[in-house]
Amino acid sequence: EAQVTQNPRYLITVTGKKLTVTCSQNMNHEYMSWYRQDPGLGLRQIYYSMNVEVTDKGDVPEGYKVSRKEKRNFPLILESPSPNQTSLYFCASRGSGRTQPQHFGDGTRLSIL
Amino acid sequence: AQRVTQPEKLLSVFKGAPVELKCNYSYSGSPELFWYVQYSRQRLQLLLRHISRESIKGFTADLNKGETSFHLKKPFAQEEDSAMYYCALSSFNKFYFGSGTKLNVKP
């Protein structure tokens, strides 16, 4: 089944403790992206990647890092999480072509205490 | 700066009534616009994209460049249409989403 898989689905952690949220897709998509969803703000793009070793900032990249060493994986790294990064995070992938639909994961709910 | 505005947080209609979910955007080029939907306990998924001019599940959306709008319409709402709807704009591989409208279709 074609899908985008995120792990973990839920995480409660403390300020400053590095964490990584993994994202994997099995559709051989070049484009992958991370979003955060906050009440009243909708989805805001954090980072995106056009292909392996090609990443770029979205609207809200501060406090996040990403890497794209393999086509299928696009982990989101919070080196020193803070409470304002408490949010619902979504990973998405898309085939080549700007009008192709994005396929979303189920989301990861992060709570930073 | 690119921006997508969905002015209604919640829209309640009765089954069989027409529904229109508003989306306005600001963009200085030729936009690529989408509607995404999230049903309860399901993933966000594409509903419509303006370039294909299609009708999905009875929904249509017309791009009005003069009014910079991309409103989503359906002539007769069904209870299964109840969901969260997001309008999105794509610009040079970046995406901008509106804050979403929750559609509640009452029996």
Short mmCIF file of C-alpha atoms in Angstrom, two decimals:
data_model
loop_
_atom_site.label_atom_id
_atom_site.label_comp_id
_atom_site.label_asym_id
_atom_site.label_seq_id
_atom_site.Cartn_x
_atom_site.Cartn_y
_atom_site.Cartn_z
CA GLU A 1 0.00 0.00 0.00
CA ALA A 2 1.32 3.43 -0.97
CA GLN A 3 1.78 5.47 2.13
CA VAL A 4 3.73 7.94 4.22
CA THR A 5 4.70 6.61 7.64
CA GLN A 6 5.65 8.78 10.60
CA ASN A 7 7.07 7.68 13.93
CA PRO A 8 6.41 8.14 16.72
CA ARG A 9 2.72 9.03 16.63
CA TYR A 10 2.85 10.60 20.07
CA LEU A 11 5.74 11.88 22.16
CA ILE A 12 5.95 13.75 25.43
CA THR A 13 9.41 15.00 26.29
CA VAL A 14 11.23 17.77 28.11
CA THR A 15 12.86 20.99 27.02
CA GLY A 16 16.32 20.55 25.56
CA LYS A 17 16.23 16.81 24.97
CA LYS A 18 17.04 16.15 21.33
CA LEU A 19 14.46 14.21 19.40
CA THR A 20 13.92 12.93 15.88
CA VAL A 21 10.64 12.25 14.12
CA THR A 22 11.05 9.85 11.25
CA CYS A 23 9.18 9.95 7.96
CA SER A 24 9.29 7.30 5.29
CA GLN A 25 7.46 6.96 1.97
CA ASN A 26 7.24 3.98 -0.36
CA MET A 27 6.11 5.78 -3.52
CA ASN A 28 9.55 6.75 -4.84
CA HIS A 29 8.59 10.41 -4.54
CA GLU A 30 11.23 13.07 -5.05
CA TYR A 31 9.48 15.76 -3.01
CA MET A 32 9.00 15.51 0.75
CA SER A 33 7.93 18.09 3.26
CA TRP A 34 7.27 18.72 6.95
CA TYR A 35 4.44 20.80 8.38
CA ARG A 36 3.26 21.79 11.80
CA GLN A 37 -0.39 22.32 12.58
CA ASP A 38 -1.47 24.67 15.33
CA PRO A 39 -4.99 25.76 16.29
CA GLY A 40 -6.17 28.70 14.23
CA LEU A 41 -3.05 28.69 12.06
CA GLY A 42 -3.60 25.71 9.78
CA LEU A 43 -0.56 23.92 8.41
CA ARG A 44 2.71 25.77 8.13
CA GLN A 45 5.60 24.37 6.14
CA ILE A 46 8.81 23.80 8.10
CA TYR A 47 11.20 22.33 5.52
CA TYR A 48 10.94 20.60 2.20
CA SER A 49 13.21 18.52 0.04
CA MET A 50 13.24 18.30 -3.73
CA ASN A 51 15.43 15.20 -3.79
CA VAL A 52 18.29 13.45 -2.02
CA GLU A 53 20.67 15.97 -0.42
CA VAL A 54 18.46 18.87 -1.54
CA THR A 55 16.56 20.60 1.25
CA ASP A 56 15.18 24.10 1.70
CA LYS A 57 13.42 26.17 4.33
CA GLY A 58 9.69 26.58 4.45
CA ASP A 59 7.81 29.23 6.35
CA VAL A 60 8.80 28.28 9.90
CA PRO A 61 12.20 26.53 9.92
CA GLU A 62 13.59 27.99 13.14
CA GLY A 63 14.49 25.34 15.70
CA TYR A 64 14.30 22.46 13.25
CA LYS A 65 16.72 20.50 11.09
CA VAL A 66 16.15 17.95 8.38
CA SER A 67 18.23 15.60 6.30
CA ARG A 68 17.61 13.68 3.11
CA LYS A 69 20.25 11.01 2.74
CA GLU A 70 17.92 8.54 1.07
CA LYS A 71 14.99 9.15 -1.21
CA ARG A 72 12.46 7.38 1.00
CA ASN A 73 13.37 9.01 4.34
CA PHE A 74 13.07 12.58 5.56
CA PRO A 75 13.60 12.85 9.33
CA LEU A 76 12.74 15.99 11.30
CA ILE A 77 15.23 16.82 14.04
CA LEU A 78 14.65 19.04 17.04
CA GLU A 79 18.11 19.55 18.52
CA SER A 80 16.94 21.46 21.58
CA PRO A 81 13.15 21.34 21.75
CA SER A 82 11.25 24.11 23.47
CA PRO A 83 7.62 24.32 24.64
CA ASN A 84 6.66 26.48 21.65
CA GLN A 85 7.39 23.50 19.44
CA THR A 86 4.52 21.59 21.01
CA SER A 87 2.37 20.87 17.99
CA LEU A 88 0.95 18.31 15.57
CA TYR A 89 3.46 17.51 12.85
CA PHE A 90 2.75 16.12 9.40
CA CYS A 91 5.08 14.69 6.81
CA ALA A 92 4.05 14.62 3.17
CA SER A 93 5.47 13.44 -0.13
CA ARG A 94 4.67 14.21 -3.73
CA GLY A 95 5.67 12.93 -7.13
CA SER A 96 7.44 15.10 -9.68
CA GLY A 97 5.37 17.95 -11.04
CA ARG A 98 4.12 20.92 -9.08
CA THR A 99 0.47 20.04 -9.54
CA GLN A 100 0.83 16.51 -8.18
CA PRO A 101 -1.08 15.90 -4.93
CA GLN A 102 0.74 15.59 -1.66
CA HIS A 103 0.31 12.38 0.32
CA PHE A 104 0.25 12.95 4.06
CA GLY A 105 1.23 10.83 7.01
CA ASP A 106 -1.00 10.32 10.04
CA GLY A 107 0.72 12.99 12.07
CA THR A 108 2.94 13.09 15.16
CA ARG A 109 1.73 14.85 18.27
CA LEU A 110 4.66 16.33 20.17
CA SER A 111 4.41 17.77 23.67
CA ILE A 112 7.46 19.59 24.98
CA LEU A 113 7.27 20.22 28.72
CA ALA B 1 4.03 37.61 0.64
CA GLN B 2 1.91 34.64 -0.19
CA ARG B 3 -1.07 34.14 2.03
CA VAL B 4 -4.19 31.99 2.05
CA THR B 5 -7.23 33.12 4.00
CA GLN B 6 -10.22 31.03 4.95
CA PRO B 7 -12.50 33.44 6.78
CA GLU B 8 -14.87 30.88 8.28
CA LYS B 9 -13.67 28.61 11.06
CA LEU B 10 -16.96 26.74 11.16
CA LEU B 11 -19.73 26.35 8.64
CA SER B 12 -22.92 24.52 9.56
CA VAL B 13 -25.53 23.63 6.96
CA PHE B 14 -28.40 21.21 6.72
CA LYS B 15 -28.26 18.15 4.52
CA GLY B 16 -29.32 19.02 0.99
CA ALA B 17 -28.44 22.70 1.31
CA PRO B 18 -25.82 24.34 -0.90
CA VAL B 19 -22.44 24.93 0.64
CA GLU B 20 -19.64 27.33 -0.19
CA LEU B 21 -16.32 27.34 1.63
CA LYS B 22 -14.45 30.53 0.99
CA CYS B 23 -10.78 30.83 0.14
CA ASN B 24 -8.93 34.00 -0.77
CA TYR B 25 -5.29 34.22 -1.60
CA SER B 26 -2.59 36.78 -2.19
CA TYR B 27 0.03 35.91 -4.75
CA SER B 28 1.88 37.92 -7.33
CA GLY B 29 2.13 35.26 -10.03
CA SER B 30 0.03 32.44 -11.46
CA PRO B 31 -1.03 30.39 -8.47
CA GLU B 32 -1.47 26.69 -8.15
CA LEU B 33 -4.36 26.12 -5.81
CA PHE B 34 -5.67 23.06 -4.05
CA TRP B 35 -8.37 22.00 -1.65
CA TYR B 36 -7.45 19.35 0.89
CA VAL B 37 -9.90 17.58 3.18
CA GLN B 38 -9.47 15.78 6.47
CA TYR B 39 -12.29 13.50 7.54
CA SER B 40 -12.52 12.45 11.16
CA ARG B 41 -9.69 10.06 12.08
CA GLN B 42 -8.30 10.08 8.56
CA ARG B 43 -5.30 11.58 6.86
CA LEU B 44 -5.32 14.87 5.07
CA GLN B 45 -6.01 14.15 1.42
CA LEU B 46 -6.33 16.06 -1.82
CA LEU B 47 -9.87 16.95 -2.84
CA LEU B 48 -9.38 19.26 -5.80
CA ARG B 49 -6.71 21.11 -7.71
CA HIS B 50 -7.55 24.08 -9.87
CA ILE B 51 -5.50 22.99 -12.84
CA SER B 52 -7.59 19.89 -13.46
CA ARG B 53 -10.96 21.67 -13.26
CA GLU B 54 -12.55 18.48 -12.01
CA SER B 55 -15.51 17.72 -9.80
CA ILE B 56 -14.84 15.39 -6.92
CA LYS B 57 -17.63 14.09 -4.69
CA GLY B 58 -19.85 16.79 -6.16
CA PHE B 59 -17.47 19.59 -5.16
CA THR B 60 -16.15 22.15 -7.60
CA ALA B 61 -13.87 25.13 -7.24
CA ASP B 62 -13.26 27.91 -9.71
CA LEU B 63 -10.21 30.09 -9.69
CA ASN B 64 -11.18 33.75 -9.90
CA LYS B 65 -8.00 35.71 -10.52
CA GLY B 66 -9.80 39.04 -10.43
CA GLU B 67 -11.11 38.43 -6.93
CA THR B 68 -8.13 36.22 -5.99
CA SER B 69 -10.51 33.56 -4.77
CA PHE B 70 -10.82 29.79 -5.02
CA HIS B 71 -14.09 29.02 -3.27
CA LEU B 72 -15.22 25.42 -2.86
CA LYS B 73 -18.84 24.71 -3.70
CA LYS B 74 -21.32 21.89 -3.61
CA PRO B 75 -24.97 22.29 -4.57
CA PHE B 76 -26.36 19.70 -2.14
CA ALA B 77 -24.41 18.91 1.01
CA GLN B 78 -24.37 15.39 2.42
CA GLU B 79 -23.71 14.33 6.00
CA GLU B 80 -20.56 12.51 4.89
CA ASP B 81 -19.14 15.84 3.73
CA SER B 82 -18.63 16.84 7.36
CA ALA B 83 -14.87 17.35 7.68
CA MET B 84 -12.11 19.90 7.95
CA TYR B 85 -11.30 21.63 4.65
CA TYR B 86 -8.04 23.39 3.85
CA CYS B 87 -7.28 25.64 0.93
CA ALA B 88 -3.62 25.59 -0.15
CA LEU B 89 -1.42 27.52 -2.54
CA SER B 90 1.78 26.23 -4.09
CA SER B 91 4.55 28.59 -5.13
CA PHE B 92 7.95 27.36 -6.32
CA ASN B 93 7.65 24.15 -4.32
CA LYS B 94 6.58 25.91 -1.13
CA PHE B 95 3.10 25.37 0.18
CA TYR B 96 0.86 27.77 2.06
CA PHE B 97 -2.27 26.51 3.77
CA GLY B 98 -5.24 28.40 5.10
CA SER B 99 -6.31 27.93 8.68
CA GLY B 100 -9.10 25.58 7.65
CA THR B 101 -12.90 25.52 7.76
CA LYS B 102 -14.80 22.90 9.64
CA LEU B 103 -17.91 21.90 7.72
CA ASN B 104 -20.71 20.40 9.74
CA VAL B 105 -23.62 18.99 7.76
CA LYS B 106 -26.64 18.46 9.96
CA PRO B 107 -29.27 15.81 9.21
#
